[in-house]
Short mmCIF file of C-alpha atoms in Angstrom, two decimals:
data_model
loop_
_atom_site.label_atom_id
_atom_site.label_comp_id
_atom_site.label_asym_id
_atom_site.label_seq_id
_atom_site.Cartn_x
_atom_site.Cartn_y
_atom_site.Cartn_z
CA UNK A 201 -0.13 -0.08 0.05
CA UNK A 202 2.84 2.57 1.08
CA UNK A 203 4.95 1.74 -2.08
CA UNK A 204 1.70 2.06 -4.34
CA UNK A 205 1.15 5.59 -2.87
CA UNK A 206 4.89 6.51 -3.53
CA UNK A 207 4.46 5.44 -7.11
CA UNK A 208 1.28 7.39 -7.45
CA UNK A 209 2.91 10.38 -5.82
CA UNK A 210 6.29 10.17 -8.00
CA UNK A 211 4.28 9.95 -11.11
CA UNK A 212 2.49 13.16 -10.13
CA UNK A 213 5.69 15.01 -9.23
CA UNK A 214 7.88 13.64 -11.80
CA UNK A 215 6.44 16.10 -14.73
CA UNK A 216 7.11 18.88 -12.57
CA UNK A 217 10.69 18.14 -11.62
CA UNK A 218 11.32 17.59 -15.48
CA UNK A 219 9.97 21.02 -15.94
CA UNK A 220 11.93 22.76 -13.58
CA UNK A 221 15.22 21.02 -14.74
CA UNK A 222 14.54 22.33 -18.16
CA UNK A 223 13.81 25.85 -17.23
CA UNK A 224 16.98 25.74 -14.94
CA UNK A 225 19.06 24.65 -18.06
CA UNK A 226 18.05 27.66 -19.92
CA UNK A 227 20.48 30.11 -18.32
CA UNK A 228 23.38 27.62 -19.21
CA UNK A 229 22.43 27.14 -22.76
CA UNK A 230 22.04 30.96 -23.18
CA UNK A 231 25.53 31.50 -21.71
CA UNK A 232 26.99 28.89 -23.89
CA UNK A 233 25.79 30.43 -26.96
CA UNK A 234 28.38 32.94 -28.31
CA UNK A 235 27.73 35.48 -29.24
CA UNK A 236 24.55 36.32 -27.81
CA UNK A 237 25.11 40.28 -27.66
CA UNK A 238 26.82 42.80 -29.45
CA UNK A 239 30.66 42.93 -29.31
CA UNK A 240 32.62 46.06 -28.45
CA UNK A 241 35.94 46.73 -30.16
CA UNK A 242 38.08 49.46 -28.59
CA UNK A 243 40.48 51.29 -31.00
CA UNK A 244 43.19 53.24 -29.34
CA UNK A 245 43.10 55.98 -32.04
CA UNK A 246 40.84 58.75 -32.91
CA UNK A 247 38.11 58.61 -35.63
CA UNK A 248 39.16 59.07 -39.37
CA UNK A 249 42.57 57.25 -39.37
CA UNK A 250 43.51 54.09 -41.11
CA UNK A 251 43.18 51.89 -38.18
CA UNK A 252 39.74 53.34 -37.57
CA UNK A 253 38.45 53.05 -41.14
CA UNK A 254 39.95 49.70 -41.92
CA UNK A 255 38.34 48.55 -38.67
CA UNK A 256 34.98 49.65 -39.24
CA UNK A 257 34.86 47.96 -42.72
CA UNK A 258 35.94 44.46 -41.10
CA UNK A 259 33.48 45.08 -38.24
CA UNK A 260 30.51 45.48 -40.72
CA UNK A 261 31.48 42.40 -42.39
CA UNK A 262 31.93 40.30 -39.21
CA UNK A 263 28.67 41.72 -37.83
CA UNK A 264 26.87 40.31 -40.74
CA UNK A 265 28.74 36.96 -40.68
CA UNK A 266 28.17 36.21 -36.77
CA UNK A 267 24.72 37.78 -36.70
CA UNK A 268 25.61 40.15 -33.97
CA UNK A 269 26.64 43.97 -34.01
CA UNK A 270 30.16 44.39 -33.79
CA UNK A 271 30.48 48.27 -32.47
CA UNK A 272 33.78 50.20 -32.79
CA UNK A 273 34.45 52.52 -29.96
CA UNK A 274 37.48 55.16 -30.11
CA UNK A 275 39.47 55.41 -27.18
CA UNK A 276 42.69 57.57 -28.01
CA UNK A 277 45.35 58.14 -25.66
CA UNK A 278 49.23 57.96 -25.00
CA UNK A 279 50.79 54.48 -25.15
CA UNK A 280 47.25 53.29 -25.74
CA UNK A 281 46.55 53.27 -21.97
CA UNK A 282 42.95 54.57 -22.16
CA UNK A 283 42.00 51.99 -24.50
CA UNK A 284 43.66 49.13 -22.67
CA UNK A 285 42.32 50.12 -19.11
CA UNK A 286 38.92 50.06 -20.61
CA UNK A 287 39.46 46.69 -22.15
CA UNK A 288 40.98 45.27 -19.02
CA UNK A 289 38.26 46.74 -16.90
CA UNK A 290 35.40 44.93 -18.75
CA UNK A 291 34.14 41.28 -18.24
CA UNK A 292 36.60 38.54 -19.62
CA UNK A 293 33.60 37.10 -21.88
CA UNK A 294 34.53 37.95 -25.31
CA UNK A 295 32.27 40.94 -25.82
CA UNK A 296 35.01 43.53 -25.46
CA UNK A 297 38.07 43.36 -27.42
CA UNK A 298 40.80 45.83 -28.58
CA UNK A 299 43.00 46.80 -31.42
CA UNK A 300 46.79 46.66 -31.18
CA UNK A 301 49.14 47.80 -33.63
CA UNK A 302 52.83 47.92 -34.42
CA UNK A 303 52.59 51.24 -32.13
CA UNK A 304 51.71 48.81 -29.29
CA UNK A 305 55.10 47.09 -29.53
CA UNK A 306 56.84 50.57 -29.53
CA UNK A 307 54.82 51.83 -26.43
CA UNK A 308 56.18 48.63 -24.41
CA UNK A 309 59.44 50.11 -24.43
CA UNK A 310 58.83 54.01 -24.83
CA UNK A 311 56.15 54.35 -22.19
CA UNK A 312 55.96 53.23 -18.63
CA UNK A 313 52.70 51.51 -18.97
CA UNK A 314 50.43 50.26 -16.37
CA UNK A 315 49.83 47.00 -18.15
CA UNK A 316 51.59 44.56 -20.19
CA UNK A 317 50.47 43.83 -23.87
CA UNK A 318 51.91 40.40 -23.81
CA UNK A 319 51.05 39.22 -20.15
CA UNK A 320 47.59 40.92 -20.03
CA UNK A 321 46.18 40.25 -23.32
CA UNK A 322 45.42 37.51 -25.72
CA UNK A 323 45.95 37.57 -29.50
CA UNK A 324 43.26 36.69 -31.72
CA UNK A 325 44.39 37.59 -35.29
CA UNK A 326 46.17 40.26 -37.52
CA UNK A 327 43.75 42.26 -39.57
CA UNK A 328 45.86 44.36 -42.13
CA UNK A 329 49.43 45.11 -43.19
CA UNK A 330 51.16 48.34 -44.52
CA UNK A 331 54.28 49.74 -45.21
CA UNK A 332 55.63 53.38 -44.63
CA UNK A 333 56.77 55.54 -47.88
CA UNK A 334 59.83 57.55 -48.33
CA UNK A 335 58.84 60.82 -50.17
CA UNK A 336 60.84 63.87 -51.60
CA UNK A 337 59.80 66.98 -53.16
CA UNK A 338 58.83 66.30 -56.74
CA UNK A 339 60.34 69.64 -57.50
CA UNK A 340 63.54 68.86 -56.10
CA UNK A 341 66.66 66.75 -57.44
CA UNK A 342 66.52 63.33 -55.17
CA UNK A 343 64.17 61.31 -57.45
CA UNK A 344 65.28 57.76 -56.37
CA UNK A 345 66.59 56.34 -53.07
CA UNK A 346 70.14 55.71 -54.83
CA UNK A 347 70.30 59.33 -55.38
CA UNK A 348 69.64 60.28 -51.63
CA UNK A 349 72.13 57.62 -50.62
CA UNK A 350 74.58 59.26 -52.87
CA UNK A 351 73.71 62.81 -51.54
CA UNK A 352 73.92 61.40 -48.03
CA UNK A 353 77.59 60.72 -48.44
CA UNK A 354 78.41 64.18 -49.42
CA UNK A 355 76.49 66.27 -46.77
CA UNK A 356 73.91 65.67 -43.88
CA UNK A 357 70.70 64.84 -44.94
CA UNK A 358 67.53 65.72 -43.11
CA UNK A 359 64.79 63.21 -42.56
CA UNK A 360 61.34 64.46 -41.53
CA UNK A 361 58.75 62.67 -39.65
CA UNK A 362 55.84 63.06 -37.00
CA UNK A 363 56.52 62.97 -33.04
CA UNK A 364 59.21 61.30 -31.70
CA UNK A 365 58.66 57.32 -30.67
CA UNK A 366 56.11 57.12 -33.57
CA UNK A 367 56.30 54.26 -36.05
CA UNK A 368 57.49 56.92 -38.70
CA UNK A 369 59.92 58.55 -36.53
CA UNK A 370 61.75 55.37 -35.35
CA UNK A 371 61.60 53.93 -38.96
CA UNK A 372 63.52 57.25 -39.91
CA UNK A 373 65.95 56.22 -37.14
CA UNK A 374 66.44 52.90 -38.19
CA UNK A 375 67.05 53.97 -41.86
CA UNK A 376 69.77 56.49 -40.58
CA UNK A 377 71.55 53.67 -38.49
CA UNK A 378 71.48 51.01 -41.51
CA UNK A 379 71.89 53.25 -44.44
CA UNK A 380 75.53 54.39 -43.54
CA UNK A 381 74.80 58.13 -44.54
CA UNK A 382 75.19 61.17 -42.75
CA UNK A 383 71.57 62.18 -41.47
CA UNK A 384 69.63 63.60 -38.85
CA UNK A 385 66.04 62.99 -37.84
CA UNK A 386 63.70 65.96 -37.46
CA UNK A 387 60.35 65.41 -35.66
CA UNK A 388 57.40 67.57 -36.43
CA UNK A 389 53.73 67.64 -34.50
CA UNK A 390 51.65 66.22 -37.36
CA UNK A 391 52.02 65.24 -41.00
CA UNK A 392 50.79 68.43 -42.30
CA UNK A 393 53.92 70.39 -40.79
CA UNK A 394 56.32 67.55 -42.50
CA UNK A 395 54.68 67.86 -45.75
CA UNK A 396 55.05 71.67 -45.56
CA UNK A 397 58.83 71.52 -44.34
CA UNK A 398 59.29 68.86 -47.35
CA UNK A 399 57.78 71.50 -49.84
CA UNK A 400 59.55 74.35 -48.57
CA UNK A 401 62.94 72.42 -48.86
CA UNK A 402 63.54 72.33 -44.86
CA UNK A 403 63.92 68.59 -45.21
CA UNK A 404 65.11 66.17 -47.77
CA UNK A 405 62.64 63.07 -47.22
CA UNK A 406 59.77 62.37 -45.24
CA UNK A 407 58.66 58.97 -43.88
CA UNK A 408 54.71 58.49 -43.65
CA UNK A 409 52.12 56.03 -44.80
CA UNK A 410 50.74 55.95 -48.32
CA UNK A 411 47.06 56.81 -46.79
CA UNK A 412 48.11 59.94 -45.29
CA UNK A 413 49.89 61.30 -48.34
CA UNK A 414 47.82 59.94 -51.15
CA UNK A 415 46.39 63.42 -51.87
CA UNK A 416 49.80 64.97 -52.33
CA UNK A 417 51.02 62.16 -54.39
CA UNK A 418 47.98 62.18 -56.76
CA UNK A 419 48.75 66.14 -57.14
CA UNK A 420 52.27 65.52 -57.72
CA UNK A 421 53.81 67.51 -55.06
CA UNK A 422 55.88 64.58 -53.50
CA UNK A 423 57.44 61.64 -55.12
CA UNK A 424 57.43 58.22 -53.52
CA UNK A 425 60.89 56.93 -53.97
CA UNK A 426 60.97 53.79 -51.59
CA UNK A 427 58.47 51.72 -49.39
CA UNK A 428 59.59 49.97 -46.23
CA UNK A 429 57.99 46.56 -46.76
CA UNK A 430 59.37 43.48 -48.10
CA UNK A 431 58.07 43.70 -51.37
CA UNK A 432 56.39 46.24 -53.87
CA UNK A 433 52.75 47.22 -52.75
CA UNK A 434 49.58 46.82 -54.98
CA UNK A 435 48.94 50.40 -54.27
CA UNK A 436 52.39 51.66 -55.31
CA UNK A 437 53.52 48.86 -57.63
CA UNK A 438 55.99 51.18 -59.24
CA UNK A 439 57.83 52.31 -56.14
CA UNK A 440 60.98 49.80 -55.06
CA UNK A 441 61.57 48.69 -51.47
CA UNK A 442 64.36 50.35 -49.42
CA UNK A 443 66.09 46.90 -48.72
CA UNK A 444 66.48 46.40 -52.65
CA UNK A 445 67.44 50.00 -53.51
CA UNK A 446 70.86 50.17 -51.29
CA UNK A 447 69.77 49.41 -47.79
CA UNK A 448 69.78 45.33 -47.23
CA UNK A 449 67.95 44.07 -44.41
CA UNK A 450 65.84 47.21 -43.75
CA UNK A 451 62.15 46.60 -43.19
CA UNK A 452 59.35 48.15 -41.44
CA UNK A 453 55.84 46.86 -41.83
CA UNK A 454 52.90 48.27 -39.81
CA UNK A 455 50.05 46.15 -38.68
CA UNK A 456 46.61 46.29 -37.01
CA UNK A 457 45.35 43.23 -35.08
CA UNK A 458 42.72 42.31 -32.88
CA UNK A 459 43.19 40.95 -29.13
CA UNK A 460 41.32 40.40 -26.16
CA UNK A 461 41.74 40.63 -22.37
CA UNK A 462 43.55 37.86 -20.94
CA UNK A 463 41.04 35.21 -19.29
CA UNK A 464 38.58 35.00 -22.23
CA UNK A 465 37.54 31.41 -22.98
CA UNK A 466 39.64 29.81 -25.30
CA UNK A 467 36.82 28.46 -27.31
CA UNK A 468 35.43 32.27 -27.89
CA UNK A 469 38.95 33.39 -28.91
CA UNK A 470 39.07 30.42 -31.49
CA UNK A 471 35.69 31.29 -32.88
CA UNK A 472 36.61 35.16 -33.40
CA UNK A 473 40.03 33.86 -34.98
CA UNK A 474 38.20 31.72 -37.59
CA UNK A 475 35.33 34.22 -38.14
CA UNK A 476 37.80 37.18 -38.66
CA UNK A 477 39.89 35.17 -40.94
CA UNK A 478 36.95 34.15 -42.91
CA UNK A 479 36.17 38.02 -43.30
CA UNK A 480 39.66 38.87 -44.23
CA UNK A 481 39.57 36.42 -47.35
CA UNK A 482 36.52 38.09 -48.89
CA UNK A 483 37.44 39.81 -52.17
CA UNK A 484 35.55 42.94 -51.73
CA UNK A 485 37.03 43.49 -48.11
CA UNK A 486 40.39 42.85 -49.69
CA UNK A 487 39.67 45.25 -52.44
CA UNK A 488 38.36 48.13 -50.25
CA UNK A 489 41.20 47.70 -47.81
CA UNK A 490 43.79 47.87 -50.75
CA UNK A 491 42.54 51.01 -51.74
CA UNK A 492 43.20 52.54 -48.37
CA UNK A 493 46.86 51.62 -48.68
CA UNK A 494 46.69 48.58 -46.43
CA UNK A 495 46.77 44.61 -47.23
CA UNK A 496 44.03 42.30 -45.50
CA UNK A 497 45.78 39.36 -43.73
CA UNK A 498 44.89 37.23 -40.89
CA UNK A 499 46.84 35.20 -38.70
CA UNK A 500 46.66 32.38 -36.18
CA UNK A 501 46.96 33.39 -32.54
CA UNK A 502 50.47 32.03 -32.23
CA UNK A 503 51.77 33.91 -35.18
CA UNK A 504 50.04 36.96 -33.85
CA UNK A 505 51.95 36.59 -30.55
CA UNK A 506 55.20 36.04 -32.53
CA UNK A 507 54.90 39.28 -34.40
CA UNK A 508 54.26 41.45 -31.21
CA UNK A 509 57.16 40.03 -29.39
CA UNK A 510 59.36 40.52 -32.56
CA UNK A 511 58.43 44.14 -33.11
CA UNK A 512 58.63 44.72 -29.09
CA UNK A 513 62.37 43.49 -29.35
CA UNK A 514 63.14 45.30 -32.72
CA UNK A 515 61.97 48.79 -31.55
CA UNK A 516 63.27 48.51 -28.23
CA UNK A 517 66.74 48.32 -29.74
CA UNK A 518 65.99 51.24 -32.25
CA UNK A 519 64.85 53.33 -29.18
CA UNK A 520 67.90 52.55 -27.36
CA UNK A 521 70.22 53.23 -30.20
CA UNK A 522 68.31 56.78 -30.58
CA UNK A 523 68.55 57.84 -27.21
CA UNK A 524 64.93 58.35 -26.52
CA UNK A 525 64.04 58.48 -22.95
CA UNK A 526 61.18 56.29 -21.52
CA UNK A 527 57.98 58.56 -21.16
CA UNK A 528 55.49 59.04 -18.68
CA UNK A 529 51.94 58.20 -20.47
#
């Protein structure tokens, strides 16, 4: 009698228990679904620059692919501190990411940072690569890199760049040390000032990205005499690279990449890597980035980590040789 009663009660209670178990599992299922909300990508630069424009393009395509909005948030600040603090202060759930660039590798040595880009962040993938360009005044007599190098044997050259510690500035310092010429590097506040100095004849050559000087190049004001990459670019196919024109081994390749704060689940990092690499292989994405003077290119997490460490070591040596002091952010 007692067992029959227990069986009857169990039959009555069991459906309710199953319902409760099902409802209780819903939060866990929702938590496992990624992404289930918008993803924020913090950029340590202001709007309108190469990194901002290219990442917005990639974010749009990534949004379409994953079915969630990828929102770009600009957080400029010295050494990327503002952006990095914002990323590190967010939950480690894969919904807040950050853009690192070759400037991040420079900042590791140049600034006393309150974070470590290697230890505190997880690489996802590279996004795009770009080189810098050496440009001379189109009305001047220096039309090729060999001519510039020959002139540097006769007198002191003046190399113009933007602010000390920038990729442009350190690229010029690296060139000065490797080219074996008499040269001095003069920094200016911004690209416009460097261009004005070049057109006025105050400097012999300037180091800058193609994107920043495209207007002056197209207008015939300046002549690109060499690029800093390892091979000729699609946007300046007639312009040789420095290493092939008299300075063997010289190479500067800029990059933008996607990172996450340390602690984000590995499966979410893997998912983001796969989706981002798929976007970067899209022909329309590659064409639109190329028009900006940058080449789309994804990577594995390990490859990105190696690129960051390589550039940290490279620029630390250049900064030391140039005698640039460590700065407060």
